[in-house]
């Protein structure tokens, strides 16, 4: 059996271990230290737009904190993009709030501004205005974020931008991770850069960053003894993990370029394969990091063709994965409302993610190309 080709695997730049060695030399083996501060500074400089970054132990934890900062509590409703990974929606449940899902639009596959407004109005009509909105840039493709922002402003609803998959992507020249009232990033092992596991809150001001760090370190009051007036979390990032992050920041732009090159490779490959569309930016305002390249099959028997292709690649030790199953169809969210027209459900049936790592070699691309051509011939 040939070596496995992964969907998206960690890709070290080379200097990560020097930051870790420094942490060991100085005994900063803790969820604070110079690497955490350094990584936060690097992210703030990269994102621009007066960003204030607090690094935490996961992207899911960052969303949990963001919802807490937004004032979400038991009994509230939170509007959430249905076409996403469970890390986006689960923290709503952690807080005892209820998710209400919003469908996608066809162009970016992200939250439909039309159904978002419909969902907010429906909430207001029944006397329960949603407490927050979570919009996602899935697969690194920027959502119609200025329309989503405008709607949230109009109805005065807190907007959380889930940029877990979108570091390095931008919308109208502005980096994803700088929109809405709060943004989150993920540095899980499969993301565009990794700290082995980790995440960040991107805040619009220093005060919110301080609140995030306070909550992420057990909400300790200023007292000589342990004193708490608020329930906190143990969510701060380790100084070892942050060392990996500092090294990864040195290669972030290069790795975005490599992912975009993979996308161009798939565009060329599928150009003459009938029925297959490679998911691409709808216009020049949108700049995807192409974290994962995805295809859809547009002819009859879509579900079957895609499922069989997935198995065919698996048998050749090439990892692929169906597009994310919408949250409102997940057994765990059974019975939860979703505003929309079935766009996300349709995408789930007809789409597949293909190997997209920045460490994909030419030889691996050749194997993928041969497999795809064999399957469709
Ligand atoms: C990965 C991911 C998360 C969660 O991040 P973790 O660091 O894995 O907890 C949240 N939302 C989206 C869209 C993701 O892809």
Coordinates of C-alpha atoms and ligand atoms in Angstrom, one line a residue:
X1 CA 0.0 0.0 0.0
X2 CA 1.3 3.4 -0.9
X3 CA 1.7 6.1 1.8
X4 CA -1.5 7.9 2.8
X5 CA -2.3 11.2 1.2
X6 CA -4.0 13.3 3.9
X7 CA -6.8 15.8 3.4
X8 CA -4.8 18.4 5.4
X9 CA -1.9 17.5 7.6
X10 CA 0.5 19.6 9.8
X11 CA 3.3 21.3 7.8
X12 CA 6.1 22.7 9.9
X13 CA 8.2 25.6 8.6
X14 CA 11.4 24.6 10.4
X15 CA 11.9 27.1 13.2
X16 CA 9.2 25.9 15.5
X17 CA 11.5 23.8 17.6
X18 CA 13.8 26.7 18.4
X19 CA 10.9 28.6 20.0
X20 CA 10.1 25.5 22.1
X21 CA 13.8 25.0 23.0
X22 CA 13.8 28.6 24.3
X23 CA 10.7 27.9 26.4
X24 CA 12.5 24.9 27.9
X25 CA 15.7 26.8 28.5
X26 CA 13.8 29.5 30.4
X27 CA 11.4 27.1 32.1
X28 CA 8.3 28.8 30.6
X29 CA 6.3 25.5 30.7
X30 CA 3.0 27.1 31.4
X31 CA -0.2 28.6 29.9
X32 CA 1.6 31.9 29.7
X33 CA 5.0 33.2 28.7
X34 CA 7.0 35.0 26.0
X35 CA 5.8 32.7 23.2
X36 CA 2.1 33.3 24.0
X37 CA 2.7 37.1 23.9
X38 CA 4.9 36.8 20.8
X39 CA 2.4 34.7 18.9
X40 CA -0.4 37.2 19.8
X41 CA 1.8 40.1 18.6
X42 CA 2.5 38.2 15.4
X43 CA -1.2 37.6 14.8
X44 CA -2.1 41.2 15.6
X45 CA 0.5 42.4 13.1
X46 CA -0.7 40.0 10.5
X47 CA -4.4 40.7 10.8
X48 CA -4.0 44.5 11.1
X49 CA -7.1 46.6 11.5
X50 CA -6.3 47.3 15.2
X51 CA -6.8 43.6 16.2
X52 CA -6.3 42.5 19.8
X53 CA -5.6 38.8 20.0
X54 CA -6.0 36.4 23.0
X55 CA -4.7 32.9 22.4
X56 CA -6.6 30.0 23.9
X57 CA -6.5 26.2 23.9
X58 CA -8.9 25.6 21.0
X59 CA -11.1 27.3 18.4
X60 CA -14.1 25.7 20.1
X61 CA -13.0 27.2 23.4
X62 CA -12.7 30.6 21.7
X63 CA -16.3 30.4 20.5
X64 CA -17.4 29.4 24.0
X65 CA -15.6 32.5 25.4
X66 CA -17.0 34.7 22.6
X67 CA -20.5 33.7 23.3
X68 CA -20.0 34.3 27.0
X69 CA -18.6 37.8 26.3
X70 CA -21.6 38.4 24.0
X71 CA -23.8 37.8 27.1
X72 CA -25.3 34.6 25.9
X73 CA -26.8 32.6 28.8
X74 CA -29.4 29.8 29.4
X75 CA -32.6 30.2 27.5
X76 CA -31.2 32.5 24.8
X77 CA -31.3 31.8 21.1
X78 CA -28.2 32.1 18.9
X79 CA -28.3 32.1 15.1
X80 CA -25.6 29.8 13.6
X81 CA -24.6 28.9 10.1
X82 CA -25.9 25.3 9.6
X83 CA -23.2 24.5 7.0
X84 CA -20.2 24.2 9.4
X85 CA -18.3 22.0 11.8
X86 CA -19.7 21.2 15.2
X87 CA -17.1 23.3 16.9
X88 CA -19.0 26.3 15.8
X89 CA -22.4 25.3 17.3
X90 CA -21.6 23.1 20.3
X91 CA -20.6 26.0 22.6
X92 CA -24.1 27.5 22.2
X93 CA -25.3 24.4 24.0
X94 CA -22.5 24.5 26.6
X95 CA -24.1 27.8 27.8
X96 CA -27.6 26.4 27.9
X97 CA -28.7 28.5 24.9
X98 CA -30.5 27.1 21.9
X99 CA -29.0 27.2 18.3
X100 CA -31.3 28.3 15.5
X101 CA -29.7 27.4 12.2
X102 CA -29.4 29.5 9.0
X103 CA -28.9 28.1 5.6
X104 CA -26.2 29.0 3.0
X105 CA -26.2 30.8 -0.3
X106 CA -24.9 29.3 -3.5
X107 CA -22.0 31.7 -4.2
X108 CA -19.8 31.3 -1.1
X109 CA -21.6 28.4 0.5
X110 CA -21.8 30.5 3.7
X111 CA -24.6 32.1 5.7
X112 CA -27.3 33.5 3.5
X113 CA -27.9 37.2 4.4
X114 CA -31.5 36.7 3.2
X115 CA -32.3 33.8 5.6
X116 CA -30.3 35.5 8.4
X117 CA -32.6 38.5 8.2
X118 CA -35.7 36.3 8.1
X119 CA -34.5 34.4 11.2
X120 CA -33.8 37.6 13.1
X121 CA -37.3 38.9 12.2
X122 CA -39.0 35.7 13.2
X123 CA -37.2 35.8 16.5
X124 CA -38.3 39.4 17.1
X125 CA -41.9 38.5 16.2
X126 CA -42.1 35.8 18.8
X127 CA -40.6 38.1 21.4
X128 CA -37.2 36.4 21.4
X129 CA -34.6 38.4 19.6
X130 CA -31.5 36.3 19.0
X131 CA -28.6 37.1 21.3
X132 CA -25.9 36.5 18.8
X133 CA -25.0 35.4 15.3
X134 CA -22.2 33.1 14.3
X135 CA -21.1 33.3 10.7
X136 CA -18.4 31.0 9.2
X137 CA -15.9 31.3 6.3
X138 CA -16.1 27.6 5.5
X139 CA -13.2 26.0 3.6
X140 CA -11.5 29.4 3.8
X141 CA -14.0 31.0 1.5
X142 CA -15.0 34.4 2.8
X143 CA -18.8 34.8 3.5
X144 CA -20.8 37.8 2.3
X145 CA -19.6 39.4 5.5
X146 CA -20.4 43.0 4.8
X147 CA -24.0 42.2 4.2
X148 CA -24.1 40.0 7.3
X149 CA -22.5 42.8 9.3
X150 CA -25.0 45.3 8.1
X151 CA -28.0 43.1 9.1
X152 CA -26.5 42.5 12.6
X153 CA -26.0 46.3 13.0
X154 CA -29.5 47.0 11.8
X155 CA -31.1 44.8 14.4
X156 CA -28.3 45.3 17.0
X157 CA -27.3 41.7 17.3
X158 CA -23.8 40.6 18.4
X159 CA -21.8 39.1 15.5
X160 CA -19.2 36.4 16.0
X161 CA -17.0 35.6 12.9
X162 CA -15.8 32.0 12.9
X163 CA -12.6 32.3 10.8
X164 CA -11.3 28.9 12.1
X165 CA -10.6 27.8 8.5
X166 CA -9.9 31.2 7.0
X167 CA -6.7 32.6 8.3
X168 CA -5.0 34.2 5.3
X169 CA -8.2 34.7 3.4
X170 CA -9.6 38.2 2.8
X171 CA -12.7 40.1 1.8
X172 CA -12.4 43.4 -0.2
X173 CA -8.7 43.4 0.9
X174 CA -9.5 43.1 4.6
X175 CA -8.3 39.9 6.4
X176 CA -10.9 37.4 7.6
X177 CA -10.7 37.4 11.4
X178 CA -11.3 41.2 11.6
X179 CA -15.0 41.4 11.0
X180 CA -18.0 41.4 13.3
X181 CA -17.9 42.1 17.1
X182 CA -15.5 39.2 17.8
X183 CA -13.7 36.7 15.7
X184 CA -12.2 33.3 16.4
X185 CA -9.3 31.3 14.8
X186 CA -8.3 27.7 15.1
X187 CA -4.8 26.2 15.1
X188 CA -5.9 22.5 15.2
X189 CA -3.7 20.0 13.4
X190 CA -5.6 20.1 10.2
X191 CA -5.9 23.9 9.9
X192 CA -3.9 26.3 7.7
X193 CA -1.3 26.7 10.5
X194 CA -1.2 24.6 13.6
X195 CA 0.0 24.8 17.2
X196 CA -0.9 21.0 17.6
X197 CA -4.1 22.3 19.1
X198 CA -5.1 25.8 19.8
X199 CA -7.3 28.8 19.0
X200 CA -7.6 32.5 19.4
X201 CA -10.1 35.3 20.0
X202 CA -9.6 38.3 17.9
X203 CA -11.0 41.3 19.7
X204 CA -11.7 44.9 18.4
X205 CA -10.3 46.6 21.5
X206 CA -7.9 45.9 24.4
X207 CA -10.6 45.9 27.0
X208 CA -12.4 42.9 25.4
X209 CA -9.0 41.1 25.0
X210 CA -8.4 41.6 28.7
X211 CA -11.9 40.2 29.5
X212 CA -11.2 37.2 27.3
X213 CA -7.9 36.5 29.1
X214 CA -9.6 37.0 32.5
X215 CA -12.3 34.5 31.6
X216 CA -9.8 32.0 30.1
X217 CA -7.7 32.0 33.3
X218 CA -10.5 31.0 35.7
X219 CA -11.8 34.6 36.2
X220 CA -9.6 35.4 39.2
X221 CA -10.4 38.6 41.0
X222 CA -7.6 40.9 42.0
X223 CA -7.0 39.6 45.5
X224 CA -4.1 37.9 47.4
X225 CA -6.2 34.7 47.8
X226 CA -8.1 32.9 45.2
X227 CA -11.3 34.9 44.8
X228 CA -14.0 34.6 42.0
X229 CA -17.1 36.7 41.3
X230 CA -17.7 35.1 37.9
X231 CA -17.5 31.6 36.5
X232 CA -14.3 31.3 34.3
X233 CA -12.6 28.7 32.2
X234 CA -9.1 27.1 32.0
X235 CA -8.7 27.9 28.3
X236 CA -5.4 29.8 28.0
X237 CA -2.8 28.6 25.4
X238 CA 0.3 26.8 26.5
X239 CA 3.6 28.6 26.0
X240 CA 4.9 25.4 24.2
X241 CA 2.0 25.4 21.7
X242 CA 2.5 29.1 21.2
X243 CA 6.1 28.4 20.3
X244 CA 4.9 26.2 17.4
X245 CA 2.6 29.1 16.4
X246 CA 5.4 31.6 16.2
X247 CA 7.3 29.3 13.8
X248 CA 4.2 28.8 11.8
X249 CA 3.6 32.5 11.4
X250 CA 6.9 32.7 9.5
X251 CA 5.5 30.4 6.7
X252 CA 1.8 31.4 6.8
X253 CA 1.8 33.4 3.6
X254 CA 3.9 30.8 1.8
X255 CA 1.5 28.1 2.9
X256 CA -1.5 30.1 1.7
X257 CA 0.2 30.4 -1.7
X258 CA 0.7 26.6 -1.8
X259 CA -2.9 25.9 -0.9
X260 CA -4.0 28.2 -3.7
X261 CA -1.6 26.4 -6.0
X262 CA -3.4 23.1 -5.1
X263 CA -6.7 24.7 -6.0
X264 CA -5.3 25.7 -9.4
X265 CA -4.1 22.1 -9.9
X266 CA -7.6 20.8 -9.3
X267 CA -9.1 23.4 -11.6
X268 CA -6.8 22.3 -14.4
X269 CA -7.5 18.6 -13.6
X270 CA -11.3 18.9 -13.6
X271 CA -11.5 21.3 -16.5
X272 CA -12.3 18.5 -19.0
X273 CA -14.2 16.2 -16.6
X274 CA -17.9 16.5 -17.4
X275 CA -20.2 17.3 -14.5
X276 CA -17.6 18.3 -12.0
X277 CA -17.3 21.9 -10.7
X278 CA -14.4 23.1 -8.5
X279 CA -15.6 25.5 -5.8
X280 CA -14.0 28.9 -6.6
X281 CA -14.3 32.5 -5.6
X282 CA -17.4 34.1 -7.1
X283 CA -15.7 37.5 -7.8
X284 CA -12.5 39.5 -7.2
X285 CA -13.7 40.9 -3.8
X286 CA -13.3 37.5 -2.3
X287 CA -9.9 36.0 -1.7
X288 CA -10.0 32.4 -0.3
X289 CA -7.0 30.8 1.3
X290 CA -8.3 27.6 -0.3
X291 CA -7.8 25.7 3.0
X292 CA -9.6 22.8 1.4
X293 CA -10.4 22.5 -2.3
X294 CA -13.9 21.0 -2.8
X295 CA -15.7 19.8 -5.9
X296 CA -19.4 19.2 -6.6
X297 CA -20.9 16.8 -9.1
X298 CA -23.8 18.5 -10.9
X299 CA -25.3 15.7 -13.0
X300 CA -27.8 12.9 -12.0
X301 CA -27.0 10.4 -9.3
X302 CA -24.9 13.1 -7.6
X303 CA -24.9 11.5 -4.2
X304 CA -23.9 8.1 -5.5
X305 CA -21.1 9.4 -7.8
X306 CA -19.6 11.4 -4.9
X307 CA -19.9 8.6 -2.3
X308 CA -18.3 6.1 -4.8
X309 CA -15.5 8.5 -5.6
X310 CA -14.8 8.9 -1.8
X311 CA -14.6 5.1 -1.4
X312 CA -12.5 4.8 -4.6
X313 CA -9.9 7.3 -3.3
X314 CA -10.0 5.7 0.2
X315 CA -9.0 2.3 -1.4
X316 CA -6.0 4.0 -3.0
X317 CA -5.1 5.5 0.5
X318 CA -6.1 9.0 -0.6
X319 CA -8.1 10.8 2.0
X320 CA -11.2 12.8 0.9
X321 CA -14.3 13.8 2.8
X322 CA -17.9 14.6 1.9
X323 CA -18.8 18.3 2.4
X324 CA -19.7 19.0 6.0
X325 CA -23.1 17.6 7.1
X326 CA -25.3 20.5 8.0
X327 CA -25.9 20.9 11.8
X328 CA -29.7 20.9 11.6
X329 CA -29.4 17.4 10.1
X330 CA -27.2 16.1 12.9
X331 CA -28.9 13.6 15.2
X332 CA -27.7 15.7 18.2
X333 CA -29.6 18.8 16.9
X334 CA -32.7 16.9 15.9
X335 CA -35.8 19.1 15.9
X336 CA -33.8 22.4 15.8
X337 CA -35.1 25.1 13.5
X338 CA -33.3 26.0 10.3
X339 CA -34.2 29.0 8.1
X340 CA -33.5 28.3 4.4
X341 CA -34.2 26.4 1.2
X342 CA -32.1 23.3 1.5
X343 CA -28.9 24.7 -0.1
X344 CA -26.5 23.3 2.6
X345 CA -28.3 19.9 2.5
X346 CA -27.9 19.8 -1.3
X347 CA -24.2 20.7 -1.1
X348 CA -23.7 17.9 1.5
X349 CA -25.2 15.4 -1.0
X350 CA -23.1 16.5 -4.1
X351 CA -19.7 17.6 -2.8
X352 CA -16.4 16.2 -1.8
X353 CA -13.2 17.8 -0.2
X354 CA -9.9 16.7 -1.8
X355 CA -6.4 16.5 -0.4
X356 CA -5.3 20.2 0.0
X357 CA -2.3 20.3 2.4
X358 CA 0.4 22.9 1.7
X359 CA 2.8 19.9 2.0
X360 CA 1.2 18.0 -0.9
X361 CA 4.1 16.8 -3.2
X362 CA 4.1 16.6 -7.0
X363 CA 4.3 12.8 -6.8
X364 CA 1.1 12.8 -4.6
X365 CA -0.6 15.1 -7.0
X366 CA 0.2 12.7 -9.8
X367 CA -1.4 9.9 -7.8
X368 CA -4.5 12.0 -7.2
X369 CA -4.7 12.9 -10.9
X370 CA -4.4 9.3 -12.0
X371 CA -7.0 8.2 -9.6
X372 CA -9.5 10.9 -10.6
X373 CA -8.9 10.2 -14.3
X374 CA -9.4 6.5 -13.8
X375 CA -12.6 7.0 -11.8
X376 CA -14.2 9.3 -14.3
X377 CA -13.1 7.4 -17.4
Ligands
LIG1 C1 -11.9 23.6 13.4 C2 -13.1 24.4 13.5 C3 -13.6 24.9 14.7 C4 -13.1 24.5 16.1 O1 -11.7 24.6 16.2 P1 -10.9 23.6 17.2 O2 -9.6 24.3 17.4 O3 -10.8 22.3 16.5 O4 -11.7 23.5 18.5 C5 -14.7 25.7 14.7 N1 -15.3 26.1 13.6 C6 -14.8 25.7 12.3 C7 -15.5 26.2 11.1 C8 -13.7 24.8 12.3 O5 -13.3 24.3 11.1

